[in-house]
mmCIF file of C-alpha atoms and ligand atoms in Angstrom:
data_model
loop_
_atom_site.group_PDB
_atom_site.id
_atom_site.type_symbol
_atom_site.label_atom_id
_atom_site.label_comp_id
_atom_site.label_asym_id
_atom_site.label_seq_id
_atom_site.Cartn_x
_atom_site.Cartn_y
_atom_site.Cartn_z
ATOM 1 C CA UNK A 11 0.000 0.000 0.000
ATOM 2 C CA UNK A 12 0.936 3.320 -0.641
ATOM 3 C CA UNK A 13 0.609 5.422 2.714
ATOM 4 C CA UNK A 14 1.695 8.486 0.680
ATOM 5 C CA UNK A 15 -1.224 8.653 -1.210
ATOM 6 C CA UNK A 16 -3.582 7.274 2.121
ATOM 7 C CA UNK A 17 -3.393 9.314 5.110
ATOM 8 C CA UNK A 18 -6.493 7.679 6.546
ATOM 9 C CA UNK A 19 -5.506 7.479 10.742
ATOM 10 C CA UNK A 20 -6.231 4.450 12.653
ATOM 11 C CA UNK A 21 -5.850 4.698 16.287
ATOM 12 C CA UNK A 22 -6.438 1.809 18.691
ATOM 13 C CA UNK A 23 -6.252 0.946 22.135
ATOM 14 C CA UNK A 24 -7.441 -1.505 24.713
ATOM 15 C CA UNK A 25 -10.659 0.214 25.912
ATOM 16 C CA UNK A 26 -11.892 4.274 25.768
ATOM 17 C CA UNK A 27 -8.288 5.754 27.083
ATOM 18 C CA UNK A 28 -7.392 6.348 23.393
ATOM 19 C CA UNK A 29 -9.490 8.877 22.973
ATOM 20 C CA UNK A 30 -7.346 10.880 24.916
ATOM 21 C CA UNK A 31 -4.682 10.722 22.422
ATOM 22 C CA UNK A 32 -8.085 10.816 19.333
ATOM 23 C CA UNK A 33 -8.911 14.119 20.699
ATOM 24 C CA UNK A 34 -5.134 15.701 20.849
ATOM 25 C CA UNK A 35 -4.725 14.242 17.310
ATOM 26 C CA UNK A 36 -8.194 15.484 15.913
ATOM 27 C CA UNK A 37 -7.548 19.203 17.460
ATOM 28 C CA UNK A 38 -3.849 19.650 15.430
ATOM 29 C CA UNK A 39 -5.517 17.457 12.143
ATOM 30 C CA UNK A 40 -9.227 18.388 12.243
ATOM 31 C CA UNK A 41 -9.566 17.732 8.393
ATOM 32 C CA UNK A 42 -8.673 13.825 8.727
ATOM 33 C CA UNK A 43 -10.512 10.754 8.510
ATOM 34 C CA UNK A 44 -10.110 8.623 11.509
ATOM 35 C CA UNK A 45 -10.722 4.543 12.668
ATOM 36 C CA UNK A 46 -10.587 4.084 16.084
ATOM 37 C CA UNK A 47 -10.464 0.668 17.659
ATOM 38 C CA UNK A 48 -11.386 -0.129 21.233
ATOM 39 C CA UNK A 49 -10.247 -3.793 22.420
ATOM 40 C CA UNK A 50 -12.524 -3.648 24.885
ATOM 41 C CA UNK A 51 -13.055 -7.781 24.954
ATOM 42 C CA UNK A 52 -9.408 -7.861 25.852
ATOM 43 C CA UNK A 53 -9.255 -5.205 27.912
ATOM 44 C CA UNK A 54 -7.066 -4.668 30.323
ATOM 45 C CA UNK A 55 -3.721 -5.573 28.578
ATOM 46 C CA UNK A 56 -2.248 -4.635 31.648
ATOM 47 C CA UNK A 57 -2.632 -8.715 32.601
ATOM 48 C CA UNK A 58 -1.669 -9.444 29.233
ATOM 49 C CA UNK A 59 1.450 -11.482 28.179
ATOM 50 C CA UNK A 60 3.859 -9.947 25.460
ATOM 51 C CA UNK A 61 3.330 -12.889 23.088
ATOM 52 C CA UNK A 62 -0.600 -11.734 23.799
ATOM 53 C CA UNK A 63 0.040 -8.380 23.059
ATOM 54 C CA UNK A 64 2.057 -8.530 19.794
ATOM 55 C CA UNK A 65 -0.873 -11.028 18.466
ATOM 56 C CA UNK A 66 -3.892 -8.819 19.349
ATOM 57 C CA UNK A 67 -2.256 -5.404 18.446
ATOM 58 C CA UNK A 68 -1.394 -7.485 14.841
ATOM 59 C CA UNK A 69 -5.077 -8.369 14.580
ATOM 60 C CA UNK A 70 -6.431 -4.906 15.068
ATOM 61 C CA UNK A 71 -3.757 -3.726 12.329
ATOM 62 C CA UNK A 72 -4.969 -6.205 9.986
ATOM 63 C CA UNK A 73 -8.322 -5.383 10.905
ATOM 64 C CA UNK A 74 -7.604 -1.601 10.455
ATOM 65 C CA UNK A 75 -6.249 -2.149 7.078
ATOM 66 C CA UNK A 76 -8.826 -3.231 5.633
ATOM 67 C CA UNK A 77 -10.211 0.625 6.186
ATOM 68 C CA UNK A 78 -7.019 1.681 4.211
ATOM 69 C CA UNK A 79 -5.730 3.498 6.828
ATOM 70 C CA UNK A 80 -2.237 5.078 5.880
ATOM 71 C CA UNK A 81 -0.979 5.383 9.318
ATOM 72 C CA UNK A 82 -1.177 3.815 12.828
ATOM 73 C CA UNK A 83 -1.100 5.415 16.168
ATOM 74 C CA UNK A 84 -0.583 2.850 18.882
ATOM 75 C CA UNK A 85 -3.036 5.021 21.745
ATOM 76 C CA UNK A 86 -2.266 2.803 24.061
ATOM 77 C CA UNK A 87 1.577 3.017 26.400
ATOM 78 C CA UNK A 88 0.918 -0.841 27.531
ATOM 79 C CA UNK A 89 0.796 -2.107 23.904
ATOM 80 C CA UNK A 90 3.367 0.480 22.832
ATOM 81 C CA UNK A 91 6.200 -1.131 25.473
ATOM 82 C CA UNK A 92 5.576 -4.553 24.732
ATOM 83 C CA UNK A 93 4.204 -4.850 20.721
ATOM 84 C CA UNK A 94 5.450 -1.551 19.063
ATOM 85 C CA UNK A 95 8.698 -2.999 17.771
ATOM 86 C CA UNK A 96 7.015 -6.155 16.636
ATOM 87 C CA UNK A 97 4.415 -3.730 14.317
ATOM 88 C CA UNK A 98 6.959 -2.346 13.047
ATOM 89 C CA UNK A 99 9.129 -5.432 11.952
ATOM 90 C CA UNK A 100 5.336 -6.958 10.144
ATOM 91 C CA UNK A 101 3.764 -4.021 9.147
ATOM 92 C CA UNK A 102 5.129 -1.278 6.688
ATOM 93 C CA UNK A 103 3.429 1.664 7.278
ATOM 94 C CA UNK A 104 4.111 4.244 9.562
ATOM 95 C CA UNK A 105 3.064 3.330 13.211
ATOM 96 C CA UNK A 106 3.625 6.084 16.207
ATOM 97 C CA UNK A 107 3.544 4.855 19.938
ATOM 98 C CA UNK A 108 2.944 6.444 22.980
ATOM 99 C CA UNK A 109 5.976 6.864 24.940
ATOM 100 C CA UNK A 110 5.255 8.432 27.850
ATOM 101 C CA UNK A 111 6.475 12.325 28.308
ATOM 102 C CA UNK A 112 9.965 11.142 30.400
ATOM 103 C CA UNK A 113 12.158 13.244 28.597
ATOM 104 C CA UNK A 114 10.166 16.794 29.022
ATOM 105 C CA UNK A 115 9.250 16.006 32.736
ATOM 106 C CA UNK A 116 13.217 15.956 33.115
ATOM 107 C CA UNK A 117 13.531 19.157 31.658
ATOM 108 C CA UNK A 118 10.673 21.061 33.850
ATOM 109 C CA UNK A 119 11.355 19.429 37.260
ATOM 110 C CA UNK A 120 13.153 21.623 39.436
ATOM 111 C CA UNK A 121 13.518 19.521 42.396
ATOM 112 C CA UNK A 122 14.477 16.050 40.275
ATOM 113 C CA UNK A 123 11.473 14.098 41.200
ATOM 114 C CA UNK A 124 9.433 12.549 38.754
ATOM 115 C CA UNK A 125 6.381 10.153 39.634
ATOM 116 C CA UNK A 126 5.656 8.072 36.471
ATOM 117 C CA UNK A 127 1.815 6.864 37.071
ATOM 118 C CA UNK A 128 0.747 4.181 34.744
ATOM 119 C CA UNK A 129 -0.466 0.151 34.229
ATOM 120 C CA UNK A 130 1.509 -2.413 36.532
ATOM 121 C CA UNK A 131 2.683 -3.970 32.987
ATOM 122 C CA UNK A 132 4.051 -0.164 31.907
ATOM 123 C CA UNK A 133 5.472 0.304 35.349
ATOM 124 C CA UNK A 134 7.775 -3.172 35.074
ATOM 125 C CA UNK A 135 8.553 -2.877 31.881
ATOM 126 C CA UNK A 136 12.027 -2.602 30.224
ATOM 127 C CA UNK A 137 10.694 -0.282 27.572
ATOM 128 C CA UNK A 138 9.944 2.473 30.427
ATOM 129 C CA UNK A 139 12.936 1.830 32.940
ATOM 130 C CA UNK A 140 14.888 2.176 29.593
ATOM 131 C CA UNK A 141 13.421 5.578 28.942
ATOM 132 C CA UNK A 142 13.507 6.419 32.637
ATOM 133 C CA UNK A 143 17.654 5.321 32.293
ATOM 134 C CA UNK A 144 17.950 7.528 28.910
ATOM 135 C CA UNK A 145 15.921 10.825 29.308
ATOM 136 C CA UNK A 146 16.343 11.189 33.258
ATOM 137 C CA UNK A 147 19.338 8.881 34.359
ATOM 138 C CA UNK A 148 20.193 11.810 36.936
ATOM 139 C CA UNK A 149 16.580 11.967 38.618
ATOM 140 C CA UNK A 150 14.997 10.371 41.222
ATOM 141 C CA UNK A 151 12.023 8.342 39.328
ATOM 142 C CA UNK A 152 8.720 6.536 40.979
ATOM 143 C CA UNK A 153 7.035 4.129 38.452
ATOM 144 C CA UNK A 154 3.864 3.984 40.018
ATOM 145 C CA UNK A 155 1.789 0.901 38.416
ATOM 146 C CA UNK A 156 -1.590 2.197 39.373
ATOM 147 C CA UNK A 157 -3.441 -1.369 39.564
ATOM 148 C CA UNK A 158 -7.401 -0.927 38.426
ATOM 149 C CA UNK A 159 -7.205 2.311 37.270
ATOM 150 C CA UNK A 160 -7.917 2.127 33.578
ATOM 151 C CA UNK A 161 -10.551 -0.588 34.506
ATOM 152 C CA UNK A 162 -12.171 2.552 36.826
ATOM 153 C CA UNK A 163 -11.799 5.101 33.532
ATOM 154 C CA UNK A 164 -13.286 2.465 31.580
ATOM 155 C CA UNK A 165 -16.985 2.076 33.134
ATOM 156 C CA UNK A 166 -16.292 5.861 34.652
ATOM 157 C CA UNK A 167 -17.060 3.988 37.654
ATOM 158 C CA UNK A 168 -16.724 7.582 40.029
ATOM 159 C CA UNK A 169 -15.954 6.242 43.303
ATOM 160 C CA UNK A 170 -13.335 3.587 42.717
ATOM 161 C CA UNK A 171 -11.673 6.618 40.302
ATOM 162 C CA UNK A 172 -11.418 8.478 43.967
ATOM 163 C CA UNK A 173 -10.803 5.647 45.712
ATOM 164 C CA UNK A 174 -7.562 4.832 43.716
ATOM 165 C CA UNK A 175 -6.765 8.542 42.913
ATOM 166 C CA UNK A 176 -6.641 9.030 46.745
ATOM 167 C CA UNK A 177 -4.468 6.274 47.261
ATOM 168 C CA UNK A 178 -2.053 6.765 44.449
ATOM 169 C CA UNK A 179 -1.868 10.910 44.382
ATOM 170 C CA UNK A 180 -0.861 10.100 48.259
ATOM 171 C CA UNK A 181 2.435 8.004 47.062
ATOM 172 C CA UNK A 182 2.891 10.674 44.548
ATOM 173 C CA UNK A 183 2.654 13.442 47.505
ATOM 174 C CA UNK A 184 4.867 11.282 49.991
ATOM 175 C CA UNK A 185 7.640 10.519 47.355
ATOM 176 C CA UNK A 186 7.674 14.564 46.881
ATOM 177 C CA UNK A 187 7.475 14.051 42.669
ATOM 178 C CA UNK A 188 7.035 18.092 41.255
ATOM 179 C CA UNK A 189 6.335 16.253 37.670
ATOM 180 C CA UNK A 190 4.063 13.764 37.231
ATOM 181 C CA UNK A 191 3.632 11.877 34.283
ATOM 182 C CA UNK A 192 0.720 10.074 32.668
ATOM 183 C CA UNK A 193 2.075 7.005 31.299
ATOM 184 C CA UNK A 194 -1.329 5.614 30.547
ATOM 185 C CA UNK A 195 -3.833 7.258 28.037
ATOM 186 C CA UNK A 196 -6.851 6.618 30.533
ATOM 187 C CA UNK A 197 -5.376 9.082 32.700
ATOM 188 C CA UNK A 198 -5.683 12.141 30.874
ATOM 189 C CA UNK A 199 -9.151 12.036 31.677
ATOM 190 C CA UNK A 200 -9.003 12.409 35.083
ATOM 191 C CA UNK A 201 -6.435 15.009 34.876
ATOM 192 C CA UNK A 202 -8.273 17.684 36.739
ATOM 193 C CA UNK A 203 -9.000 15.456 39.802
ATOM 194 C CA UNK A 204 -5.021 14.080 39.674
ATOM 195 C CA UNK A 205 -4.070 18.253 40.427
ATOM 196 C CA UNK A 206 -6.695 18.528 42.612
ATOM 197 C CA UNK A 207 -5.035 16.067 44.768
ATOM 198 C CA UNK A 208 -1.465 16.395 43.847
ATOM 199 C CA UNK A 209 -1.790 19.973 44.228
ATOM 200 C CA UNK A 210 -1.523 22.977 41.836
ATOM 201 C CA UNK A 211 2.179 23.259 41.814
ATOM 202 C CA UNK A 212 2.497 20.316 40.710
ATOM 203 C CA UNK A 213 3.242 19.638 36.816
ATOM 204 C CA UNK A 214 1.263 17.089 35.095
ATOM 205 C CA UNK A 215 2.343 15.593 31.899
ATOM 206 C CA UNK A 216 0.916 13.839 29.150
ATOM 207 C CA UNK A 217 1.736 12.238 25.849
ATOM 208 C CA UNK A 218 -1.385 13.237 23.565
ATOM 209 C CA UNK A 219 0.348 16.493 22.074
ATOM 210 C CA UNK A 220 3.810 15.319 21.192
ATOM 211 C CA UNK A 221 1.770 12.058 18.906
ATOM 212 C CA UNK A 222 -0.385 14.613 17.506
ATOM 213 C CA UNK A 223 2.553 16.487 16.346
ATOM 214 C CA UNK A 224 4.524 13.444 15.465
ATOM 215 C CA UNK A 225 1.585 12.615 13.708
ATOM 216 C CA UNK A 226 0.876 15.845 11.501
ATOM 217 C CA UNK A 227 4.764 15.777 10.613
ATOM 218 C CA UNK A 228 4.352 12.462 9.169
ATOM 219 C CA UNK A 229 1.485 13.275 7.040
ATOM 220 C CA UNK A 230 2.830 16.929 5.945
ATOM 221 C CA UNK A 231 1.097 16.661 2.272
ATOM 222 C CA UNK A 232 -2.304 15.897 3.792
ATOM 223 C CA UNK A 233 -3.657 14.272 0.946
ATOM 224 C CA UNK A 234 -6.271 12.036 2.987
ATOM 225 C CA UNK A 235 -7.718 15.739 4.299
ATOM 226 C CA UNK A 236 -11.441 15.684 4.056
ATOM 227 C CA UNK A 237 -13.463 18.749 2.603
ATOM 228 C CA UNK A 238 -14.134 20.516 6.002
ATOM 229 C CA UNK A 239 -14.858 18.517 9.297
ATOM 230 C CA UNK A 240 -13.141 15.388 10.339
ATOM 231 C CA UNK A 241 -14.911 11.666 9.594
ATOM 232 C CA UNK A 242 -14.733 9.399 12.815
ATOM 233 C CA UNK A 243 -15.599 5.679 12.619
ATOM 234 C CA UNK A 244 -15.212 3.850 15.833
ATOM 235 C CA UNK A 245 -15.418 0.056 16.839
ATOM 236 C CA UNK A 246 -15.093 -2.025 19.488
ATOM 237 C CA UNK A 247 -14.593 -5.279 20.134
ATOM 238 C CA UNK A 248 -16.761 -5.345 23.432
ATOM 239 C CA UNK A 249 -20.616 -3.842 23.443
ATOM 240 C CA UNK A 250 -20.702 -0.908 20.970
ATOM 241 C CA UNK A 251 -23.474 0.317 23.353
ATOM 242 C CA UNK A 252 -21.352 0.524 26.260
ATOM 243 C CA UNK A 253 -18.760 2.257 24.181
ATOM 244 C CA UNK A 254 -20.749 4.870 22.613
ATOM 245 C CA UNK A 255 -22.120 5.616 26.156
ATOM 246 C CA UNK A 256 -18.604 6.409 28.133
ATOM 247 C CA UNK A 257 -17.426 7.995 24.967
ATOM 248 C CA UNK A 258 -19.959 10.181 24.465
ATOM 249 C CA UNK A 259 -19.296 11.333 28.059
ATOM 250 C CA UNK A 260 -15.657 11.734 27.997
ATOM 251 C CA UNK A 261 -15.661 13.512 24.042
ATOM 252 C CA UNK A 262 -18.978 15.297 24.947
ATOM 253 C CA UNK A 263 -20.226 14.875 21.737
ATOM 254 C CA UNK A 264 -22.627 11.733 20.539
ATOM 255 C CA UNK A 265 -20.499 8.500 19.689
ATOM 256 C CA UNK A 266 -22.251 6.034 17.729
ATOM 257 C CA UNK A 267 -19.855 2.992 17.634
ATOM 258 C CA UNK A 268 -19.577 -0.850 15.500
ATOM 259 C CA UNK A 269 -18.606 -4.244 16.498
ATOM 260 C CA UNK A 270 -15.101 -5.733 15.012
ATOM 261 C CA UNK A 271 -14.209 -9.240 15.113
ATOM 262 C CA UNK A 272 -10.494 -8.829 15.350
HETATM 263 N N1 DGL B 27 -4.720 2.929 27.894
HETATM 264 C C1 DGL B 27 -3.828 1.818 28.118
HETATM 265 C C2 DGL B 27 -2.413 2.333 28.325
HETATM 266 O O1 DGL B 27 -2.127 3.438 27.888
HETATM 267 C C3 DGL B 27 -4.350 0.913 29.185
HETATM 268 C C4 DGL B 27 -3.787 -0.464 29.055
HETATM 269 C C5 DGL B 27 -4.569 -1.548 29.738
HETATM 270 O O2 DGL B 27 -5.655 -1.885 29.262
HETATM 271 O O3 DGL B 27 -4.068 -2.096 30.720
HETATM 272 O O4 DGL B 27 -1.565 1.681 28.863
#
């Protein structure tokens, strides 16, 4: 396929915490047409093995193919540590990850603590404690694997979200982190409630920018632009009724969403 003359963008991720990194995306490229996939009948990949991974992030590029799409952005930090590599080696069109924002929270902290919340799987993995040894090898770093978090996000079940946001924004506040990154693209959403509790002075960092601008530079000629407004197709492998539901919430704007077999 030539990508050049397809800039259709497929996004994917394990459940709604995508659309985190869909919205960032759709504000710099508002003229695109986009496929989103939700794995919600695998979700969370955080239990997931990496042989697991690589196979169901392969399906859901297949399956995104068949849309055309021109380019892939892998919403989703879990599948980017453990599958993004693999993509790459089987599939030949561009594919972006989301590497969580390491390398500007070592720039902005002042006082060299850095709280990295995120999946257990992110937390453990080599992919991050690599990044955490590249972009801030001189900082103090706290991988925080937030267990049941994006499972919370998911259903926008409210009080296990403060539940766990009281429990983890207290390790965050005892370790003395003035950066915090979001290393998992559910967490964006509850943004506003992490500074609430981490307290104003407190940077919070996400990915969903630098991919959108990753992603624009990659598709510079814009040939896949639409006429005015963007065209959004989403699926999901779990109940499209659920979906469209919590997405309508957290894009406040009506989601109507499709089954995929993957
Ligand atoms: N949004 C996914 C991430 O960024 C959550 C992964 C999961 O389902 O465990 O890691």
């Amino acid at each position: 396929m030539n990508f050049q003359k397809n800039n259709k963008i497929g996004l994917f991720d394990s459940g709604v915490g995508g659309l985190s990194v869909f919205v960032e995306v759709k504000k710099l490229l508002p003229d695109m047409e986009y496929f989103f996939l939700a794995d919600q009948a695998h979700v969370p990949y955080g239990r997931k093995t990496q042989k697991e991974l690589q196979d169901l992030s392969a399906r859901i590029v297949k399956f995104l193919l068949k849309s055309d799409i021109g380019i892939l952005v892998v919403a989703c930090n879990t599948a980017t540590c453990y599958a993004l590599d693999y993509l790459r080696q089987v599939f030949k069109i561009p594919i972006i990850g989301v590497v969580p924002a390491l390398k500007p929270a070592a720039k902005l902290t002042k006082n060299n603590k850095i709280a990295v919340m995120s999946t257990p799987a992110t937390a453990k993995s080599t992919y991050l404690k690599n990044l955490a040894k590249k972009f801030a090898k001189d900082k103090e770093v706290m991988l925080l694997g937030c267990k049941g978090l994006e499972d919370a996000v998911e259903t926008l079940d409210r009080k296990t979200i403060k539940t766990l946001l009281d429990e983890y924004t207290k390790d965050v506040r005892d370790f003395g982190a003035d950066t915090v990154v979001l290393g998992c693209t559910h967490y964006p959403f509850l943004k506003t409630e992490i500074k609430i509790r981490v307290g104003s002075g407190i940077q919070i960092l996400d990915s969903g920018r630098a991919i959108a601008k990753r992603t624009s530079q990659l598709l510079k000629d814009r040939e896949g632009r639409t006429k005015s407004k963007a065209i959004e197709t989403f699926y999901t492998t779990g109940n499209p009724q659920k979906f469209s539901q919590i997405a309508s919430q957290l894009l406040k704007y009506k989601v109507n969403s499709q089954f995929a077999r993957i």
